[in-house]
């Protein structure tokens, strides 16, 4: 049976492992390496010619066998040609974009994109003469009207950051490819397990491996997966920018990769249960979770995804900031911190209006983002229930 024909759970357990080449060790060892030694001048010179070979060990920054095990595993699971590990999710975003544009080019960027990616476009890309236009994430095939002769990239993120709109990636890809533009997708929410981005028409898929691939909130990691046509350009750009993932973080990514399926199954179940419970709370105006049957993006989510992670959003009815703080400040099980995808539950206030330019965010009440961790659902609900009681007492005391 070929590895590509195996079921995803089997792939997660076996990809990137070659015990017979590692003295029988189940897991690939961690290679701490900068300098790689060569036997003679001829092999030293030859190394320069094979540096783009993704299996060639030539210098620590270009990757070690540990790096290659993770890169190949993630790419195989998602259905891409090749994977590239970098030091963070943002590094994966910026390197992928820079690999495909030059001065005078144009980028179409979804208005629901991750905030630091927007900042990169508005600062660094603009300084280098690359124009960015933000578009409505729900534009679907209508994006054809925004594509210019110099449009090189259509960047997507589905569901969208903070607001969780599901994009029609196949329709966007069809329009982009007809005009010769590449489609990039931040697939961190869907993961290589729940969203097979290349089947949707994506050319370059991007992951903040810090989140679910690592899965334990203790390592920084970015993953880029490409189709064959874009692999060499992206890999060369990553090399020239000096990006590399630290060996111990790569090892933690491999370790997290093995349990991705069982963790995501729990995150999905708990997140959906929390979202459904929140829909029935009088304090909540709406919940933003595409796996909910009444969510506007549910049909597209059901078509393009095989599951959901634990991240979703909600909007409360208008309350004073002091009442919101009374709710959040004393939660016992939900931490307040940036990032997500670990074993722990998180909650933070969000401000989508501050990172929108092509579309309008007009919710009247405060928005929150929740990451449902691996705790017991009854305990998570009880903690939120106590938080709502504090919020209501603060509102009554005003």
Short mmCIF file of C-alpha atoms in Angstrom, two decimals:
data_model
loop_
_atom_site.label_atom_id
_atom_site.label_comp_id
_atom_site.label_asym_id
_atom_site.label_seq_id
_atom_site.Cartn_x
_atom_site.Cartn_y
_atom_site.Cartn_z
CA UNK A 1 0.00 0.00 0.00
CA UNK A 2 1.46 3.38 -1.00
CA UNK A 3 1.61 6.08 1.71
CA UNK A 4 -0.68 8.36 -0.31
CA UNK A 5 -3.45 5.75 -0.36
CA UNK A 6 -3.53 5.31 3.40
CA UNK A 7 -6.17 6.91 5.58
CA UNK A 8 -5.21 10.22 7.27
CA UNK A 9 -4.98 8.72 10.76
CA UNK A 10 -2.53 6.12 9.48
CA UNK A 11 -0.51 8.77 7.65
CA UNK A 12 -0.24 10.81 10.85
CA UNK A 13 1.24 7.83 12.67
CA UNK A 14 3.70 6.72 9.98
CA UNK A 15 4.74 9.61 7.71
CA UNK A 16 8.30 10.84 8.16
CA UNK A 17 9.43 7.81 10.16
CA UNK A 18 12.21 5.44 9.06
CA UNK A 19 13.24 3.42 12.14
CA UNK A 20 15.50 1.12 10.11
CA UNK A 21 17.67 4.16 9.27
CA UNK A 22 17.70 5.37 12.88
CA UNK A 23 18.99 2.32 14.76
CA UNK A 24 15.39 1.24 15.31
CA UNK A 25 14.33 4.44 17.07
CA UNK A 26 10.61 5.07 16.55
CA UNK A 27 10.96 8.84 16.12
CA UNK A 28 13.44 10.77 13.99
CA UNK A 29 16.17 12.15 16.24
CA UNK A 30 16.82 15.85 16.69
CA UNK A 31 19.78 16.98 14.60
CA UNK A 32 21.45 20.06 16.08
CA UNK A 33 23.59 21.18 13.20
CA UNK A 34 24.97 24.25 11.52
CA UNK A 35 28.11 23.01 9.76
CA UNK A 36 27.85 19.89 7.60
CA UNK A 37 31.19 18.25 6.75
CA UNK A 38 32.07 16.87 3.32
CA UNK A 39 34.65 14.23 2.52
CA UNK A 40 36.48 16.09 -0.24
CA UNK A 41 36.57 19.23 -2.38
CA UNK A 42 34.43 17.69 -5.09
CA UNK A 43 31.57 16.85 -2.71
CA UNK A 44 31.90 20.26 -1.04
CA UNK A 45 31.46 21.97 -4.40
CA UNK A 46 28.67 19.62 -5.42
CA UNK A 47 26.71 20.62 -2.33
CA UNK A 48 26.10 24.04 -3.84
CA UNK A 49 24.42 22.42 -6.81
CA UNK A 50 22.09 20.23 -4.76
CA UNK A 51 21.06 22.77 -2.13
CA UNK A 52 17.59 23.01 -3.66
CA UNK A 53 17.18 19.26 -3.40
CA UNK A 54 14.78 18.99 -0.48
CA UNK A 55 16.49 15.80 0.74
CA UNK A 56 20.06 17.11 0.57
CA UNK A 57 21.74 17.95 3.88
CA UNK A 58 24.18 20.76 3.07
CA UNK A 59 23.94 23.34 5.85
CA UNK A 60 21.89 23.63 9.03
CA UNK A 61 19.79 26.53 7.78
CA UNK A 62 18.78 24.49 4.71
CA UNK A 63 17.40 21.76 6.95
CA UNK A 64 18.41 18.55 8.64
CA UNK A 65 16.81 15.09 8.45
CA UNK A 66 14.50 16.14 11.30
CA UNK A 67 13.32 19.14 9.28
CA UNK A 68 12.78 17.07 6.19
CA UNK A 69 10.71 14.50 8.08
CA UNK A 70 8.29 17.22 9.19
CA UNK A 71 8.21 18.98 5.83
CA UNK A 72 7.50 15.83 3.89
CA UNK A 73 4.89 14.64 6.40
CA UNK A 74 2.84 17.82 6.40
CA UNK A 75 2.98 18.10 2.60
CA UNK A 76 1.88 14.49 2.13
CA UNK A 77 -1.02 14.84 4.57
CA UNK A 78 -2.32 17.99 2.86
CA UNK A 79 -1.74 16.71 -0.66
CA UNK A 80 0.94 19.18 -1.72
CA UNK A 81 4.20 18.67 -3.61
CA UNK A 82 6.65 19.91 -0.99
CA UNK A 83 6.78 21.42 2.46
CA UNK A 84 9.07 24.09 3.90
CA UNK A 85 9.50 24.70 7.62
CA UNK A 86 10.19 28.23 8.87
CA UNK A 87 10.39 29.89 12.25
CA UNK A 88 6.81 31.17 12.63
CA UNK A 89 3.43 31.42 10.96
CA UNK A 90 4.10 35.04 10.02
CA UNK A 91 7.39 34.02 8.41
CA UNK A 92 5.44 31.49 6.35
CA UNK A 93 3.04 34.24 5.22
CA UNK A 94 5.66 36.84 4.36
CA UNK A 95 8.12 34.51 2.64
CA UNK A 96 5.37 32.97 0.50
CA UNK A 97 4.22 36.39 -0.67
CA UNK A 98 7.70 37.73 -1.31
CA UNK A 99 8.60 34.67 -3.36
CA UNK A 100 5.91 35.48 -5.92
CA UNK A 101 5.99 39.27 -6.29
CA UNK A 102 8.35 42.03 -7.31
CA UNK A 103 8.21 45.83 -7.53
CA UNK A 104 5.24 46.95 -9.63
CA UNK A 105 3.10 43.89 -8.87
CA UNK A 106 -0.35 43.80 -7.29
CA UNK A 107 -1.70 41.59 -4.52
CA UNK A 108 -5.35 40.92 -3.68
CA UNK A 109 -5.72 40.28 0.04
CA UNK A 110 -8.84 39.16 1.87
CA UNK A 111 -10.15 41.82 4.26
CA UNK A 112 -10.46 39.18 6.98
CA UNK A 113 -6.75 38.36 6.95
CA UNK A 114 -4.59 37.86 10.04
CA UNK A 115 -3.63 41.29 11.34
CA UNK A 116 0.18 40.97 11.12
CA UNK A 117 -0.15 39.82 7.49
CA UNK A 118 -2.07 43.03 6.76
CA UNK A 119 0.62 45.06 8.50
CA UNK A 120 3.28 43.40 6.34
CA UNK A 121 1.42 44.34 3.16
CA UNK A 122 0.83 47.92 4.27
CA UNK A 123 4.43 48.49 5.37
CA UNK A 124 7.09 46.22 3.91
CA UNK A 125 5.39 45.35 0.61
CA UNK A 126 4.38 48.96 0.05
CA UNK A 127 7.97 50.14 0.61
CA UNK A 128 9.12 47.75 -2.07
CA UNK A 129 6.58 48.99 -4.61
CA UNK A 130 4.00 46.19 -4.35
CA UNK A 131 0.37 47.36 -4.24
CA UNK A 132 -2.23 45.61 -2.08
CA UNK A 133 -5.99 45.76 -2.55
CA UNK A 134 -8.23 44.33 0.15
CA UNK A 135 -11.39 42.55 -0.92
CA UNK A 136 -14.61 41.29 0.63
CA UNK A 137 -13.90 37.70 1.78
CA UNK A 138 -17.35 36.68 0.48
CA UNK A 139 -16.71 37.92 -3.06
CA UNK A 140 -16.28 34.39 -4.50
CA UNK A 141 -15.91 34.41 -8.31
CA UNK A 142 -16.62 38.15 -8.36
CA UNK A 143 -12.97 38.64 -7.54
CA UNK A 144 -12.34 38.52 -11.29
CA UNK A 145 -13.44 42.17 -11.45
CA UNK A 146 -10.60 43.18 -9.10
CA UNK A 147 -7.79 41.33 -10.87
CA UNK A 148 -5.41 43.58 -12.77
CA UNK A 149 -2.81 42.77 -15.41
CA UNK A 150 -0.13 42.95 -12.72
CA UNK A 151 -2.01 40.90 -10.09
CA UNK A 152 0.29 38.07 -9.07
CA UNK A 153 -1.35 36.79 -5.88
CA UNK A 154 -4.84 36.30 -4.53
CA UNK A 155 -4.44 35.68 -0.81
CA UNK A 156 -7.20 33.86 1.05
CA UNK A 157 -7.84 32.87 4.66
CA UNK A 158 -10.77 30.60 5.34
CA UNK A 159 -12.37 30.94 7.79
CA UNK A 160 -11.32 34.55 8.26
CA UNK A 161 -9.36 35.80 11.22
CA UNK A 162 -11.60 37.00 14.09
CA UNK A 163 -14.81 36.98 12.02
CA UNK A 164 -14.77 33.42 10.58
CA UNK A 165 -16.19 33.99 7.09
CA UNK A 166 -15.78 30.91 4.90
CA UNK A 167 -14.46 31.81 1.47
CA UNK A 168 -15.44 30.08 -1.76
CA UNK A 169 -11.88 29.01 -2.55
CA UNK A 170 -12.64 27.01 -5.75
CA UNK A 171 -14.48 29.98 -7.29
CA UNK A 172 -11.69 32.37 -6.32
CA UNK A 173 -9.04 29.96 -7.63
CA UNK A 174 -10.80 29.57 -10.97
CA UNK A 175 -10.87 33.34 -11.51
CA UNK A 176 -7.31 33.82 -10.32
CA UNK A 177 -5.84 31.06 -12.45
CA UNK A 178 -7.68 32.32 -15.51
CA UNK A 179 -5.76 35.57 -15.09
CA UNK A 180 -2.44 33.91 -14.32
CA UNK A 181 -2.42 34.72 -10.59
CA UNK A 182 -1.41 32.32 -7.82
CA UNK A 183 -3.75 31.48 -4.94
CA UNK A 184 -2.30 31.49 -1.44
CA UNK A 185 -4.31 30.29 1.55
CA UNK A 186 -3.76 30.58 5.26
CA UNK A 187 -5.04 27.13 6.22
CA UNK A 188 -4.10 27.23 9.91
CA UNK A 189 -7.73 26.88 11.08
CA UNK A 190 -8.48 23.93 8.79
CA UNK A 191 -5.08 22.25 9.27
CA UNK A 192 -3.64 19.82 6.72
CA UNK A 193 -6.04 17.23 8.16
CA UNK A 194 -9.41 18.98 7.88
CA UNK A 195 -8.89 21.04 4.72
CA UNK A 196 -7.22 19.58 1.63
CA UNK A 197 -6.41 22.97 0.15
CA UNK A 198 -4.85 21.74 -3.08
CA UNK A 199 -8.05 19.96 -4.01
CA UNK A 200 -9.74 23.38 -3.79
CA UNK A 201 -7.31 24.98 -6.25
CA UNK A 202 -4.76 26.50 -3.87
CA UNK A 203 -1.16 26.86 -5.06
CA UNK A 204 0.55 27.66 -1.76
CA UNK A 205 -0.86 26.69 1.63
CA UNK A 206 0.36 28.38 4.80
CA UNK A 207 0.17 27.19 8.40
CA UNK A 208 1.08 28.69 11.72
CA UNK A 209 2.51 25.41 12.93
CA UNK A 210 2.72 27.07 16.33
CA UNK A 211 -0.98 26.29 16.64
CA UNK A 212 -2.32 22.78 16.03
CA UNK A 213 0.71 21.12 14.47
CA UNK A 214 2.75 21.76 17.62
CA UNK A 215 -0.41 21.69 19.73
CA UNK A 216 1.07 22.45 23.15
CA UNK A 217 1.75 26.22 23.18
CA UNK A 218 5.47 25.72 23.62
CA UNK A 219 7.15 26.21 20.23
CA UNK A 220 7.21 28.66 17.32
CA UNK A 221 6.84 27.11 13.88
CA UNK A 222 5.59 27.96 10.40
CA UNK A 223 4.86 25.59 7.53
CA UNK A 224 4.58 26.33 3.81
CA UNK A 225 3.23 23.66 1.48
CA UNK A 226 3.26 24.26 -2.28
CA UNK A 227 2.33 22.63 -5.52
CA UNK A 228 5.16 21.59 -7.83
CA UNK A 229 5.02 24.76 -9.95
CA UNK A 230 5.79 27.08 -7.04
CA UNK A 231 8.04 24.96 -4.84
CA UNK A 232 11.42 26.08 -6.16
CA UNK A 233 10.58 29.82 -6.11
CA UNK A 234 9.26 29.66 -2.57
CA UNK A 235 12.14 27.51 -1.30
CA UNK A 236 14.72 29.83 -2.86
CA UNK A 237 13.06 32.86 -1.28
CA UNK A 238 12.96 31.20 2.13
CA UNK A 239 16.67 30.42 1.80
CA UNK A 240 17.64 33.92 0.68
CA UNK A 241 15.67 35.52 3.51
CA UNK A 242 17.50 33.36 6.01
CA UNK A 243 14.42 31.65 7.42
CA UNK A 244 14.84 28.37 9.24
CA UNK A 245 13.01 26.48 11.95
CA UNK A 246 14.88 25.58 15.12
CA UNK A 247 15.60 21.84 15.44
CA UNK A 248 13.88 21.40 18.79
CA UNK A 249 10.79 23.24 17.55
CA UNK A 250 10.73 21.01 14.46
CA UNK A 251 10.88 17.97 16.74
CA UNK A 252 7.96 19.33 18.78
CA UNK A 253 6.09 19.87 15.52
CA UNK A 254 6.67 16.23 14.57
CA UNK A 255 5.53 15.09 18.00
CA UNK A 256 2.35 17.18 17.75
CA UNK A 257 1.75 15.92 14.21
CA UNK A 258 1.33 12.36 15.52
CA UNK A 259 -1.64 13.30 17.74
CA UNK A 260 -3.24 15.90 15.46
CA UNK A 261 -6.28 13.77 14.65
CA UNK A 262 -7.23 12.80 18.19
CA UNK A 263 -6.69 16.32 19.49
CA UNK A 264 -8.67 17.96 16.71
CA UNK A 265 -11.55 15.57 17.21
CA UNK A 266 -11.82 16.79 20.81
CA UNK A 267 -11.32 20.44 19.89
CA UNK A 268 -14.08 20.11 17.27
CA UNK A 269 -16.51 18.47 19.68
CA UNK A 270 -15.87 20.88 22.55
CA UNK A 271 -15.82 23.98 20.37
CA UNK A 272 -19.11 23.12 18.74
CA UNK A 273 -20.72 22.32 22.09
CA UNK A 274 -19.56 25.64 23.53
CA UNK A 275 -20.75 27.53 20.46
CA UNK A 276 -24.19 25.89 20.65
CA UNK A 277 -24.48 26.68 24.36
CA UNK A 278 -23.48 30.29 23.77
CA UNK A 279 -26.15 30.68 21.09
CA UNK A 280 -28.77 30.21 23.81
CA UNK A 281 -27.29 32.73 26.24
CA UNK A 282 -29.29 36.00 26.49
CA UNK A 283 -26.04 38.00 26.70
CA UNK A 284 -24.91 36.78 23.27
CA UNK A 285 -26.00 38.55 20.09
CA UNK A 286 -24.47 36.00 17.71
CA UNK A 287 -21.91 33.24 17.47
CA UNK A 288 -19.44 32.97 14.57
CA UNK A 289 -18.69 29.29 14.01
CA UNK A 290 -19.01 27.83 10.49
CA UNK A 291 -19.84 24.34 11.75
CA UNK A 292 -23.09 25.63 13.25
CA UNK A 293 -25.95 24.74 10.87
CA UNK A 294 -27.30 28.31 10.84
CA UNK A 295 -23.94 29.99 10.26
CA UNK A 296 -23.84 31.88 6.91
CA UNK A 297 -20.75 29.92 5.86
CA UNK A 298 -21.97 26.49 6.90
CA UNK A 299 -22.70 25.15 3.41
CA UNK A 300 -19.22 26.07 2.15
CA UNK A 301 -17.62 24.74 5.31
CA UNK A 302 -19.43 21.43 4.92
CA UNK A 303 -18.31 21.22 1.28
CA UNK A 304 -14.65 22.11 1.80
CA UNK A 305 -13.79 20.93 5.32
CA UNK A 306 -13.99 17.55 7.03
CA UNK A 307 -14.00 19.02 10.53
CA UNK A 308 -13.59 22.13 12.63
CA UNK A 309 -10.96 23.18 15.12
CA UNK A 310 -11.63 24.78 18.50
CA UNK A 311 -11.44 28.43 17.44
CA UNK A 312 -14.56 30.57 16.97
CA UNK A 313 -15.97 33.99 17.79
CA UNK A 314 -19.02 35.64 19.30
CA UNK A 315 -20.56 39.06 19.72
CA UNK A 316 -22.18 40.15 22.97
CA UNK A 317 -25.04 42.58 23.30
CA UNK A 318 -23.73 46.05 24.18
CA UNK A 319 -22.24 46.29 27.67
CA UNK A 320 -19.83 48.65 29.39
CA UNK A 321 -16.13 47.82 29.28
CA UNK A 322 -16.15 47.43 33.06
CA UNK A 323 -18.84 44.74 32.83
CA UNK A 324 -16.85 42.86 30.15
CA UNK A 325 -13.76 43.01 32.33
CA UNK A 326 -15.73 41.71 35.31
CA UNK A 327 -16.63 38.69 33.20
CA UNK A 328 -13.18 37.98 31.76
CA UNK A 329 -10.80 38.93 34.54
CA UNK A 330 -11.87 36.18 36.92
CA UNK A 331 -12.32 33.23 34.57
CA UNK A 332 -10.47 30.23 35.98
CA UNK A 333 -10.08 27.92 32.99
CA UNK A 334 -9.78 30.37 30.08
CA UNK A 335 -6.45 32.09 29.76
CA UNK A 336 -6.13 35.45 28.07
CA UNK A 337 -3.29 35.40 25.59
CA UNK A 338 -2.57 35.63 21.89
CA UNK A 339 -2.19 32.54 19.72
CA UNK A 340 -4.29 29.39 20.02
CA UNK A 341 -4.24 25.72 19.08
CA UNK A 342 -2.77 24.40 22.30
CA UNK A 343 -4.37 22.05 24.80
CA UNK A 344 -5.67 24.94 26.92
CA UNK A 345 -8.77 27.11 26.49
CA UNK A 346 -8.36 30.81 25.76
CA UNK A 347 -10.58 33.88 25.47
CA UNK A 348 -9.71 37.40 24.34
CA UNK A 349 -11.63 40.52 23.26
CA UNK A 350 -11.23 41.34 19.57
CA UNK A 351 -11.77 44.48 17.51
CA UNK A 352 -12.46 43.47 13.90
CA UNK A 353 -13.27 47.07 12.91
CA UNK A 354 -9.65 48.07 13.49
CA UNK A 355 -8.37 45.72 10.78
CA UNK A 356 -11.04 46.18 8.10
CA UNK A 357 -10.84 48.51 5.11
CA UNK A 358 -12.84 46.89 2.29
CA UNK A 359 -15.77 45.76 4.41
CA UNK A 360 -17.51 47.22 7.44
CA UNK A 361 -17.73 45.65 10.87
CA UNK A 362 -20.79 47.17 12.48
CA UNK A 363 -21.55 44.94 15.47
CA UNK A 364 -22.95 46.99 18.33
CA UNK A 365 -21.51 44.94 21.19
CA UNK A 366 -18.02 43.67 22.02
CA UNK A 367 -16.56 40.72 20.14
CA UNK A 368 -14.73 37.82 21.74
CA UNK A 369 -12.61 34.99 20.40
CA UNK A 370 -12.62 31.63 22.15
CA UNK A 371 -10.28 28.70 21.74
CA UNK A 372 -11.86 25.54 23.12
CA UNK A 373 -9.14 23.42 24.67
CA UNK A 374 -9.10 19.86 25.89
CA UNK A 375 -10.75 20.44 29.27
CA UNK A 376 -14.08 18.87 30.20
CA UNK A 377 -16.98 20.64 28.49
CA UNK A 378 -19.06 20.85 31.68
CA UNK A 379 -16.26 22.66 33.49
CA UNK A 380 -15.74 25.06 30.59
CA UNK A 381 -19.44 25.89 30.49
CA UNK A 382 -19.57 26.37 34.27
CA UNK A 383 -16.65 28.82 34.11
CA UNK A 384 -18.35 30.87 31.38
CA UNK A 385 -21.64 30.74 33.25
CA UNK A 386 -19.97 32.22 36.32
CA UNK A 387 -18.45 34.87 34.08
CA UNK A 388 -21.84 35.84 32.70
CA UNK A 389 -23.17 36.10 36.25
CA UNK A 390 -20.39 38.59 37.06
CA UNK A 391 -21.15 40.51 33.87
CA UNK A 392 -24.86 40.73 34.73
CA UNK A 393 -24.15 41.88 38.27
CA UNK A 394 -21.88 44.61 36.91
CA UNK A 395 -24.57 45.71 34.44
CA UNK A 396 -27.19 45.82 37.20
CA UNK A 397 -24.91 47.91 39.41
CA UNK A 398 -24.40 50.61 36.78
#
